[in-house]
């Protein structure tokens, strides 16, 4: 397939890996120079990997996984509480007659910034030592959050002095250039923190974790770690906003204490993540070295990643991404982010307009997250019984089937039945969604060489941001609740398009 998009010789790489496995397997009989099969003594240790090497444990020590989970939990908890709190702060700061304006512009700007920057962040991760890259991103992320909360605190003080709760967009407060500068600063720092957060995820999940698994030649450890880290993600996604809600409510109608609390909390998280990453790094010596090898014909591409500005880094990272066949599966995963049929802000606003009470919304959101956890369990079982390609195939087909129920809800006349179908389809689709996400993520972990993981992971995250940005654009174009049916149509078309892309990948595999 040469250098055509999504056409790198991944099958050749896999074939060479299989040949290495066979040539090193003590149970595989290969002829010697005389043509007779070789035999091995019963005591001969396996030559492949390190599983049979008495000098090393059969699997990574449990403490490594516990440290990874500690750092990941701290990171996800801080990220989810911040995501929830910043929207409340922007809503409180924004004009009373356009309450959704600032959250919408903030979301769009964050997605656009991620799209334009994450390729360069991934290239930086590839060409830097693992510990220095992670620490730099960690400091960058927490500085951005603390700066953003300080700006929010300042605007809340200025807004109070300008006249209290009701301030329209044409009021003197919003016409003041200083207010505009601070709002721009909040958008920039907020986007910066999101880019850094995604960069740290690329560093740990796409590079550190698969490298630890590779060091011990333990595929099962990688699967189990991926599943449990995703379960941590889902748990934080449900519980952290509740915690943030209590923090916000602590100050009553005054949100300034929430700014201080969020800034202080994010500062403390850097200590935990710094400590856990340092311990893991010291326990796995392999993390201190990076591969120097390159395939024939890759020298120019690797030179392009050595640093040449944000734009050139992004272009080089995109070219690297397109070299791999598994990029098609990654593109299918990214296409799912255009889907508003999830418990995101747009659908929450719609079901509220349809008359669903807040307690019911909270209950169904919890059910949706619980079903998502079942998806991680289903993935673990499926990946032990079949290959990752087939696991991804049934997962995306299952998601499409359940979202078909949500799509059909717009043709049902009874209001209660229609709403129930919409919500039930979304909840049921979580099994397929999270199983598919895990399958594609692990394929990329296992099939992308060490020297390209940062670039490919950065582009993958950027593509997800690009499609997520489209969902915000759709919400602005079809802003009336009565027009939500157009969002359903667009979302389900995107779902089917993602399934078609994955079908092409599955056929090539």
Short mmCIF file of C-alpha atoms in Angstrom, two decimals:
data_model
loop_
_atom_site.label_atom_id
_atom_site.label_comp_id
_atom_site.label_asym_id
_atom_site.label_seq_id
_atom_site.Cartn_x
_atom_site.Cartn_y
_atom_site.Cartn_z
CA UNK A 1 0.00 0.00 0.00
CA UNK A 2 3.05 2.24 0.12
CA UNK A 3 2.51 5.71 1.49
CA UNK A 4 -1.18 6.02 0.67
CA UNK A 5 -3.34 7.35 3.53
CA UNK A 6 -4.01 4.72 6.21
CA UNK A 7 -1.85 2.32 4.27
CA UNK A 8 1.33 1.68 6.18
CA UNK A 9 2.66 -1.85 6.10
CA UNK A 10 1.10 -2.76 9.41
CA UNK A 11 0.33 -6.25 8.14
CA UNK A 12 4.02 -6.66 7.29
CA UNK A 13 4.94 -5.48 10.77
CA UNK A 14 2.53 -7.99 12.25
CA UNK A 15 3.88 -10.75 9.98
CA UNK A 16 7.44 -10.03 11.08
CA UNK A 17 6.30 -10.06 14.70
CA UNK A 18 4.60 -13.44 14.18
CA UNK A 19 7.73 -14.79 12.51
CA UNK A 20 9.79 -13.63 15.46
CA UNK A 21 7.38 -15.36 17.78
CA UNK A 22 7.65 -18.63 15.86
CA UNK A 23 11.41 -18.44 15.50
CA UNK A 24 11.86 -17.86 19.23
CA UNK A 25 9.24 -20.26 20.52
CA UNK A 26 10.91 -23.32 22.10
CA UNK A 27 7.89 -25.41 21.17
CA UNK A 28 8.28 -24.64 17.48
CA UNK A 29 10.50 -27.18 15.70
CA UNK A 30 12.75 -25.61 13.08
CA UNK A 31 15.26 -27.53 10.96
CA UNK A 32 18.97 -27.30 11.61
CA UNK A 33 21.58 -27.17 8.88
CA UNK A 34 21.22 -30.90 8.19
CA UNK A 35 17.49 -30.54 7.70
CA UNK A 36 16.55 -32.41 10.86
CA UNK A 37 14.21 -30.78 13.32
CA UNK A 38 15.79 -29.13 16.31
CA UNK A 39 14.84 -30.35 19.75
CA UNK A 40 14.98 -28.46 22.99
CA UNK A 41 15.52 -29.74 26.51
CA UNK A 42 12.52 -29.57 28.77
CA UNK A 43 14.34 -27.10 30.96
CA UNK A 44 15.04 -24.62 28.17
CA UNK A 45 13.42 -21.27 28.98
CA UNK A 46 11.26 -19.49 26.41
CA UNK A 47 13.33 -17.13 24.30
CA UNK A 48 10.59 -14.61 23.48
CA UNK A 49 9.99 -11.69 25.77
CA UNK A 50 10.77 -11.99 29.44
CA UNK A 51 7.89 -14.01 30.82
CA UNK A 52 10.09 -17.05 31.29
CA UNK A 53 13.19 -15.20 32.45
CA UNK A 54 13.74 -16.05 36.10
CA UNK A 55 15.49 -12.73 36.57
CA UNK A 56 12.27 -10.79 36.04
CA UNK A 57 8.73 -11.21 37.43
CA UNK A 58 6.07 -12.74 35.19
CA UNK A 59 4.04 -9.53 35.28
CA UNK A 60 4.50 -5.94 36.39
CA UNK A 61 4.39 -5.65 40.20
CA UNK A 62 0.90 -4.74 41.48
CA UNK A 63 2.31 -1.55 42.97
CA UNK A 64 2.97 -0.21 39.45
CA UNK A 65 -0.68 -0.59 38.51
CA UNK A 66 -1.82 0.91 41.82
CA UNK A 67 0.40 3.94 41.26
CA UNK A 68 -0.95 4.35 37.72
CA UNK A 69 -4.51 4.16 39.05
CA UNK A 70 -3.75 6.70 41.79
CA UNK A 71 -2.35 9.22 39.34
CA UNK A 72 -5.11 8.56 36.81
CA UNK A 73 -7.88 8.90 39.41
CA UNK A 74 -6.43 12.18 40.67
CA UNK A 75 -6.11 13.52 37.13
CA UNK A 76 -9.62 12.51 36.07
CA UNK A 77 -11.24 13.75 39.28
CA UNK A 78 -9.59 17.15 38.91
CA UNK A 79 -10.49 17.35 35.22
CA UNK A 80 -14.16 16.43 35.70
CA UNK A 81 -14.68 18.81 38.63
CA UNK A 82 -13.02 21.59 36.65
CA UNK A 83 -15.11 20.93 33.52
CA UNK A 84 -18.30 21.16 35.58
CA UNK A 85 -17.27 24.18 37.63
CA UNK A 86 -16.01 26.34 34.75
CA UNK A 87 -19.38 26.06 32.99
CA UNK A 88 -21.18 27.23 36.14
CA UNK A 89 -18.71 30.10 36.51
CA UNK A 90 -19.09 31.19 32.89
CA UNK A 91 -22.88 31.03 33.16
CA UNK A 92 -22.77 33.22 36.28
CA UNK A 93 -20.36 35.70 34.67
CA UNK A 94 -22.12 35.88 31.31
CA UNK A 95 -24.99 38.16 30.23
CA UNK A 96 -28.34 37.37 31.80
CA UNK A 97 -30.17 37.53 28.47
CA UNK A 98 -27.75 35.08 26.76
CA UNK A 99 -26.83 32.55 29.44
CA UNK A 100 -25.55 29.92 26.98
CA UNK A 101 -23.26 32.30 25.08
CA UNK A 102 -20.05 31.97 27.08
CA UNK A 103 -20.28 28.18 27.64
CA UNK A 104 -20.83 27.71 23.89
CA UNK A 105 -17.94 29.97 22.82
CA UNK A 106 -15.73 28.37 25.46
CA UNK A 107 -16.51 24.87 24.20
CA UNK A 108 -15.92 25.82 20.58
CA UNK A 109 -12.64 27.55 21.34
CA UNK A 110 -11.36 24.60 23.40
CA UNK A 111 -12.20 22.11 20.64
CA UNK A 112 -10.63 24.29 17.94
CA UNK A 113 -7.48 24.82 20.01
CA UNK A 114 -7.15 21.09 20.66
CA UNK A 115 -7.57 20.38 16.96
CA UNK A 116 -4.79 22.79 16.02
CA UNK A 117 -2.35 21.96 18.82
CA UNK A 118 -2.48 18.31 19.85
CA UNK A 119 -0.46 17.06 16.89
CA UNK A 120 2.40 19.31 17.98
CA UNK A 121 1.97 18.21 21.61
CA UNK A 122 2.21 14.58 20.51
CA UNK A 123 5.37 15.30 18.52
CA UNK A 124 6.86 16.99 21.60
CA UNK A 125 6.09 13.88 23.67
CA UNK A 126 7.81 11.67 21.08
CA UNK A 127 11.05 13.65 20.99
CA UNK A 128 11.33 14.30 24.75
CA UNK A 129 12.15 12.01 27.64
CA UNK A 130 8.99 10.54 29.15
CA UNK A 131 9.33 12.00 32.62
CA UNK A 132 10.34 15.50 31.49
CA UNK A 133 7.50 15.66 28.93
CA UNK A 134 4.90 14.54 31.47
CA UNK A 135 6.12 16.96 34.14
CA UNK A 136 6.17 19.89 31.72
CA UNK A 137 2.60 19.14 30.63
CA UNK A 138 1.51 18.72 34.26
CA UNK A 139 2.91 22.12 35.27
CA UNK A 140 1.41 23.71 32.15
CA UNK A 141 -2.02 22.25 32.91
CA UNK A 142 -2.17 23.35 36.53
CA UNK A 143 -0.80 26.82 35.80
CA UNK A 144 -3.56 27.25 33.20
CA UNK A 145 -6.31 26.16 35.60
CA UNK A 146 -5.10 28.37 38.45
CA UNK A 147 -4.78 31.36 36.08
CA UNK A 148 -8.27 30.74 34.73
CA UNK A 149 -9.83 30.56 38.20
CA UNK A 150 -8.06 33.79 39.18
CA UNK A 151 -9.54 35.55 36.13
CA UNK A 152 -13.01 34.17 36.94
CA UNK A 153 -12.68 35.41 40.52
CA UNK A 154 -11.76 38.88 39.27
CA UNK A 155 -14.72 39.01 36.88
CA UNK A 156 -17.14 37.87 39.58
CA UNK A 157 -15.95 40.71 41.83
CA UNK A 158 -16.26 43.25 39.00
CA UNK A 159 -19.70 41.95 38.04
CA UNK A 160 -20.98 42.35 41.59
CA UNK A 161 -19.72 45.92 41.74
CA UNK A 162 -21.35 46.63 38.35
CA UNK A 163 -24.88 45.95 39.46
CA UNK A 164 -25.58 42.40 40.58
CA UNK A 165 -27.41 39.55 38.90
CA UNK A 166 -29.15 41.04 35.88
CA UNK A 167 -26.68 42.39 33.33
CA UNK A 168 -27.45 42.23 29.62
CA UNK A 169 -24.90 41.97 26.82
CA UNK A 170 -25.22 45.68 26.02
CA UNK A 171 -24.58 46.75 29.63
CA UNK A 172 -21.56 48.84 30.54
CA UNK A 173 -19.88 45.88 32.24
CA UNK A 174 -19.72 43.81 29.04
CA UNK A 175 -18.74 46.82 26.95
CA UNK A 176 -15.71 47.48 29.16
CA UNK A 177 -12.48 46.48 27.31
CA UNK A 178 -11.01 45.06 30.53
CA UNK A 179 -13.93 42.63 30.78
CA UNK A 180 -13.32 41.58 27.19
CA UNK A 181 -9.62 41.02 27.86
CA UNK A 182 -10.36 38.88 30.91
CA UNK A 183 -12.93 36.81 29.01
CA UNK A 184 -10.41 36.22 26.22
CA UNK A 185 -7.83 35.26 28.84
CA UNK A 186 -10.27 32.75 30.38
CA UNK A 187 -10.90 31.19 26.98
CA UNK A 188 -7.18 30.95 26.23
CA UNK A 189 -6.22 29.53 29.62
CA UNK A 190 -9.20 27.18 29.64
CA UNK A 191 -8.27 25.83 26.22
CA UNK A 192 -4.65 25.58 27.33
CA UNK A 193 -5.62 23.48 30.35
CA UNK A 194 -7.71 21.17 28.17
CA UNK A 195 -4.88 20.70 25.67
CA UNK A 196 -2.49 19.89 28.52
CA UNK A 197 -4.99 17.48 30.08
CA UNK A 198 -5.35 15.58 26.81
CA UNK A 199 -1.59 15.69 26.33
CA UNK A 200 -1.02 14.06 29.72
CA UNK A 201 -3.55 11.35 28.79
CA UNK A 202 -1.66 10.70 25.54
CA UNK A 203 1.60 10.49 27.49
CA UNK A 204 0.42 8.02 30.14
CA UNK A 205 -2.28 5.98 28.39
CA UNK A 206 -0.78 5.82 24.89
CA UNK A 207 2.90 5.57 25.79
CA UNK A 208 3.71 4.68 29.42
CA UNK A 209 1.09 1.95 29.85
CA UNK A 210 1.82 0.03 26.60
CA UNK A 211 5.57 0.36 27.20
CA UNK A 212 5.24 -1.19 30.66
CA UNK A 213 3.17 -4.01 29.16
CA UNK A 214 5.78 -4.48 26.42
CA UNK A 215 8.60 -4.60 28.96
CA UNK A 216 6.99 -7.60 30.67
CA UNK A 217 5.44 -9.08 27.49
CA UNK A 218 2.03 -9.14 29.18
CA UNK A 219 -0.95 -8.59 26.85
CA UNK A 220 -3.45 -9.49 29.57
CA UNK A 221 -2.00 -6.86 31.89
CA UNK A 222 -2.51 -4.22 29.20
CA UNK A 223 -6.14 -5.24 28.67
CA UNK A 224 -6.91 -5.27 32.40
CA UNK A 225 -5.21 -1.92 32.95
CA UNK A 226 -7.07 -0.30 30.04
CA UNK A 227 -10.40 -1.58 31.36
CA UNK A 228 -9.84 -0.41 34.92
CA UNK A 229 -8.57 3.00 33.84
CA UNK A 230 -11.69 3.42 31.72
CA UNK A 231 -13.83 2.42 34.70
CA UNK A 232 -12.08 5.12 36.72
CA UNK A 233 -12.93 7.58 33.92
CA UNK A 234 -16.61 6.66 34.02
CA UNK A 235 -16.78 6.73 37.81
CA UNK A 236 -15.24 10.20 37.95
CA UNK A 237 -17.54 11.38 35.17
CA UNK A 238 -20.56 10.53 37.34
CA UNK A 239 -19.39 11.36 40.87
CA UNK A 240 -16.99 14.29 40.38
CA UNK A 241 -19.70 16.73 39.16
CA UNK A 242 -21.70 15.93 42.31
CA UNK A 243 -18.66 16.78 44.42
CA UNK A 244 -18.17 19.97 42.41
CA UNK A 245 -21.83 20.83 42.96
CA UNK A 246 -21.37 20.65 46.72
CA UNK A 247 -18.26 22.83 46.46
CA UNK A 248 -20.17 25.43 44.45
CA UNK A 249 -23.14 25.27 46.85
CA UNK A 250 -20.79 25.81 49.79
CA UNK A 251 -20.67 29.53 49.04
CA UNK A 252 -24.37 29.84 48.27
CA UNK A 253 -24.99 32.33 45.49
CA UNK A 254 -21.45 33.64 45.86
CA UNK A 255 -19.21 31.60 43.52
CA UNK A 256 -15.94 33.23 44.53
CA UNK A 257 -15.20 30.56 47.19
CA UNK A 258 -15.65 27.94 44.46
CA UNK A 259 -12.94 29.68 42.41
CA UNK A 260 -10.53 29.56 45.33
CA UNK A 261 -11.38 25.93 46.12
CA UNK A 262 -10.93 24.76 42.51
CA UNK A 263 -7.63 26.60 42.15
CA UNK A 264 -6.29 25.15 45.40
CA UNK A 265 -7.54 21.64 44.61
CA UNK A 266 -5.90 21.59 41.18
CA UNK A 267 -2.65 22.81 42.72
CA UNK A 268 -2.72 19.90 45.19
CA UNK A 269 -3.36 17.32 42.46
CA UNK A 270 -0.02 18.13 40.84
CA UNK A 271 1.71 16.83 43.97
CA UNK A 272 -0.04 13.43 43.76
CA UNK A 273 0.50 13.05 40.01
CA UNK A 274 4.12 14.14 40.29
CA UNK A 275 4.78 11.60 43.06
CA UNK A 276 3.00 8.68 41.37
CA UNK A 277 4.68 9.28 38.00
CA UNK A 278 8.10 9.53 39.67
CA UNK A 279 7.56 6.19 41.46
CA UNK A 280 6.40 4.40 38.29
CA UNK A 281 9.29 5.85 36.29
CA UNK A 282 11.84 4.62 38.85
CA UNK A 283 10.29 1.13 38.99
CA UNK A 284 10.36 0.54 35.21
CA UNK A 285 13.85 1.31 33.83
CA UNK A 286 12.59 0.81 30.26
CA UNK A 287 10.65 4.07 30.54
CA UNK A 288 13.93 5.96 30.73
CA UNK A 289 14.92 4.91 27.20
CA UNK A 290 13.19 5.49 23.89
CA UNK A 291 13.52 3.51 20.69
CA UNK A 292 16.14 4.75 18.27
CA UNK A 293 15.25 2.38 15.45
CA UNK A 294 13.44 3.54 12.32
CA UNK A 295 12.06 1.63 9.37
CA UNK A 296 13.55 2.10 5.94
CA UNK A 297 12.05 5.16 4.32
CA UNK A 298 11.01 6.68 7.63
CA UNK A 299 14.09 8.88 8.14
CA UNK A 300 12.59 11.96 6.48
CA UNK A 301 9.37 11.58 8.44
CA UNK A 302 11.24 11.24 11.73
CA UNK A 303 13.36 14.28 10.86
CA UNK A 304 10.16 16.27 10.31
CA UNK A 305 9.11 15.43 13.88
CA UNK A 306 12.34 16.74 15.35
CA UNK A 307 10.84 20.18 15.75
CA UNK A 308 9.99 22.90 13.28
CA UNK A 309 7.13 24.87 14.70
CA UNK A 310 3.54 24.04 15.61
CA UNK A 311 2.24 23.87 12.02
CA UNK A 312 5.03 21.64 10.72
CA UNK A 313 4.71 19.40 13.79
CA UNK A 314 0.98 19.04 13.19
CA UNK A 315 1.49 18.22 9.50
CA UNK A 316 4.23 15.70 10.27
CA UNK A 317 2.10 14.08 12.97
CA UNK A 318 -0.87 13.83 10.60
CA UNK A 319 1.33 12.19 7.99
CA UNK A 320 2.53 9.74 10.61
CA UNK A 321 -1.06 8.98 11.60
CA UNK A 322 -2.06 8.29 7.99
CA UNK A 323 0.81 5.83 7.59
CA UNK A 324 -0.98 3.30 9.80
CA UNK A 325 -3.94 1.17 8.73
CA UNK A 326 -5.26 1.27 12.31
CA UNK A 327 -5.77 5.01 11.72
CA UNK A 328 -9.02 4.09 9.93
CA UNK A 329 -10.31 2.56 13.15
CA UNK A 330 -9.19 5.68 15.02
CA UNK A 331 -11.01 7.88 12.51
CA UNK A 332 -14.17 5.80 13.04
CA UNK A 333 -13.86 6.33 16.79
CA UNK A 334 -13.38 10.09 16.32
CA UNK A 335 -16.47 10.29 14.07
CA UNK A 336 -18.59 9.12 17.00
CA UNK A 337 -17.85 12.40 18.78
CA UNK A 338 -20.14 14.32 16.42
CA UNK A 339 -23.04 12.49 18.04
CA UNK A 340 -25.34 14.60 20.25
CA UNK A 341 -27.18 11.42 21.29
CA UNK A 342 -25.32 11.29 24.58
CA UNK A 343 -25.70 12.88 27.98
CA UNK A 344 -23.89 16.01 26.87
CA UNK A 345 -25.01 19.60 27.34
CA UNK A 346 -27.17 19.73 24.17
CA UNK A 347 -29.23 16.64 24.93
CA UNK A 348 -29.56 17.61 28.60
CA UNK A 349 -31.00 20.96 27.54
CA UNK A 350 -33.40 19.20 25.16
CA UNK A 351 -34.78 16.64 27.63
CA UNK A 352 -35.21 19.45 30.17
CA UNK A 353 -37.27 21.33 27.57
CA UNK A 354 -39.29 18.15 26.99
CA UNK A 355 -40.28 18.24 30.66
CA UNK A 356 -37.95 15.71 32.28
CA UNK A 357 -37.33 16.66 35.90
CA UNK A 358 -33.78 17.17 37.23
CA UNK A 359 -33.96 14.11 39.55
CA UNK A 360 -35.04 11.96 36.61
CA UNK A 361 -32.25 13.37 34.47
CA UNK A 362 -29.75 12.57 37.21
CA UNK A 363 -31.13 9.04 37.55
CA UNK A 364 -31.01 8.28 33.83
CA UNK A 365 -27.52 9.76 33.59
CA UNK A 366 -26.41 7.44 36.38
CA UNK A 367 -28.03 4.48 34.61
CA UNK A 368 -26.21 5.45 31.42
CA UNK A 369 -22.85 5.53 33.21
CA UNK A 370 -23.56 2.18 34.90
CA UNK A 371 -24.35 0.61 31.55
CA UNK A 372 -21.09 2.09 30.28
CA UNK A 373 -19.28 0.21 33.05
CA UNK A 374 -20.95 -2.98 31.81
CA UNK A 375 -19.41 -2.19 28.44
CA UNK A 376 -15.92 -2.32 29.95
CA UNK A 377 -16.72 -5.73 31.46
CA UNK A 378 -18.09 -6.97 28.13
CA UNK A 379 -14.91 -5.78 26.42
CA UNK A 380 -12.68 -7.64 28.86
CA UNK A 381 -14.58 -10.89 28.24
CA UNK A 382 -14.80 -10.42 24.48
CA UNK A 383 -11.11 -9.60 24.04
CA UNK A 384 -10.22 -12.85 25.82
CA UNK A 385 -12.39 -14.87 23.40
CA UNK A 386 -11.80 -13.13 20.06
CA UNK A 387 -9.41 -10.68 18.45
CA UNK A 388 -9.69 -6.93 18.88
CA UNK A 389 -10.95 -6.36 15.31
CA UNK A 390 -14.01 -8.55 15.87
CA UNK A 391 -14.58 -7.08 19.32
CA UNK A 392 -14.68 -3.62 17.76
CA UNK A 393 -17.03 -4.85 15.03
CA UNK A 394 -19.76 -6.20 17.30
CA UNK A 395 -19.35 -3.17 19.59
CA UNK A 396 -20.00 -0.54 16.91
CA UNK A 397 -22.85 -2.62 15.43
CA UNK A 398 -24.45 -2.83 18.87
CA UNK A 399 -24.12 0.92 19.34
CA UNK A 400 -25.70 1.57 15.94
CA UNK A 401 -28.60 -0.76 16.79
CA UNK A 402 -29.42 0.98 20.08
CA UNK A 403 -29.06 4.47 18.62
CA UNK A 404 -31.49 3.31 15.94
CA UNK A 405 -34.08 3.23 18.73
CA UNK A 406 -33.26 6.85 19.58
CA UNK A 407 -33.44 7.78 15.90
CA UNK A 408 -36.87 6.14 15.56
CA UNK A 409 -38.21 8.10 18.54
CA UNK A 410 -38.83 11.18 16.36
CA UNK A 411 -41.45 9.24 14.37
CA UNK A 412 -43.51 8.27 17.45
CA UNK A 413 -46.52 10.49 18.18
CA UNK A 414 -46.92 9.77 21.89
CA UNK A 415 -44.71 12.24 23.75
CA UNK A 416 -43.84 10.02 26.72
CA UNK A 417 -43.08 7.00 24.53
CA UNK A 418 -40.93 9.11 22.23
CA UNK A 419 -38.91 10.52 25.12
CA UNK A 420 -38.51 7.06 26.67
CA UNK A 421 -37.22 5.64 23.37
CA UNK A 422 -34.76 8.51 22.99
CA UNK A 423 -33.29 8.01 26.46
CA UNK A 424 -33.37 4.19 26.38
CA UNK A 425 -31.49 4.08 23.09
CA UNK A 426 -28.81 6.43 24.38
CA UNK A 427 -28.38 4.44 27.61
CA UNK A 428 -28.23 1.09 25.82
CA UNK A 429 -25.67 2.34 23.31
CA UNK A 430 -23.11 2.92 26.07
CA UNK A 431 -22.15 -0.78 26.12
CA UNK A 432 -21.11 -0.72 22.48
CA UNK A 433 -19.55 2.74 22.74
CA UNK A 434 -17.15 1.99 25.58
CA UNK A 435 -16.31 -1.48 24.33
CA UNK A 436 -15.51 -0.02 20.90
CA UNK A 437 -13.46 2.77 22.44
CA UNK A 438 -11.38 0.26 24.40
CA UNK A 439 -10.89 -2.03 21.39
CA UNK A 440 -9.63 0.77 19.13
CA UNK A 441 -7.48 2.27 21.88
CA UNK A 442 -5.76 -1.04 22.58
CA UNK A 443 -5.20 -1.73 18.88
CA UNK A 444 -3.44 1.63 18.61
CA UNK A 445 -1.42 0.94 21.75
CA UNK A 446 -0.20 -2.40 20.43
CA UNK A 447 0.35 -1.54 16.77
CA UNK A 448 1.94 1.90 16.87
CA UNK A 449 5.73 1.80 17.38
CA UNK A 450 7.15 3.49 20.42
CA UNK A 451 8.68 6.37 18.48
CA UNK A 452 5.31 7.38 16.94
CA UNK A 453 2.92 6.96 19.88
CA UNK A 454 2.86 10.61 20.88
CA UNK A 455 2.25 11.90 17.35
CA UNK A 456 -0.47 9.36 16.59
CA UNK A 457 -2.11 9.79 20.01
CA UNK A 458 -2.08 13.57 19.63
CA UNK A 459 -3.71 13.44 16.19
CA UNK A 460 -6.28 10.92 17.43
CA UNK A 461 -7.29 13.24 20.27
CA UNK A 462 -7.31 16.22 17.89
CA UNK A 463 -9.66 14.40 15.50
CA UNK A 464 -12.00 13.65 18.39
CA UNK A 465 -11.99 17.37 19.24
CA UNK A 466 -12.71 18.25 15.60
CA UNK A 467 -15.82 16.08 15.46
CA UNK A 468 -16.91 17.23 18.91
CA UNK A 469 -16.61 20.80 17.64
CA UNK A 470 -19.09 19.94 14.88
CA UNK A 471 -21.65 19.00 17.53
CA UNK A 472 -21.31 22.48 19.07
CA UNK A 473 -21.71 24.05 15.64
CA UNK A 474 -24.86 22.00 15.04
CA UNK A 475 -26.22 23.14 18.39
CA UNK A 476 -25.76 26.76 17.32
CA UNK A 477 -27.22 26.26 13.82
CA UNK A 478 -30.27 24.37 15.13
CA UNK A 479 -30.60 26.12 18.47
CA UNK A 480 -34.39 25.77 18.86
CA UNK A 481 -35.54 22.67 20.78
CA UNK A 482 -38.11 22.01 18.04
CA UNK A 483 -35.19 21.52 15.63
CA UNK A 484 -33.54 18.79 17.68
CA UNK A 485 -34.75 16.25 15.11
CA UNK A 486 -32.17 17.63 12.68
CA UNK A 487 -29.47 16.96 15.25
CA UNK A 488 -30.76 13.40 15.61
CA UNK A 489 -30.60 12.90 11.84
CA UNK A 490 -27.09 14.32 11.61
CA UNK A 491 -25.88 12.31 14.61
CA UNK A 492 -27.22 8.99 13.35
CA UNK A 493 -25.74 9.63 9.91
CA UNK A 494 -22.39 10.20 11.64
CA UNK A 495 -22.87 6.95 13.56
CA UNK A 496 -23.46 5.00 10.33
CA UNK A 497 -20.49 6.73 8.70
CA UNK A 498 -18.27 5.66 11.60
CA UNK A 499 -19.53 2.08 11.25
CA UNK A 500 -18.74 2.16 7.51
CA UNK A 501 -15.20 3.42 8.17
CA UNK A 502 -14.62 0.67 10.69
CA UNK A 503 -16.03 -1.85 8.23
CA UNK A 504 -13.36 -0.82 5.71
CA UNK A 505 -10.68 -1.24 8.38
CA UNK A 506 -12.09 -4.61 9.43
CA UNK A 507 -12.07 -5.80 5.81
CA UNK A 508 -8.43 -4.77 5.36
CA UNK A 509 -7.47 -6.53 8.57
#
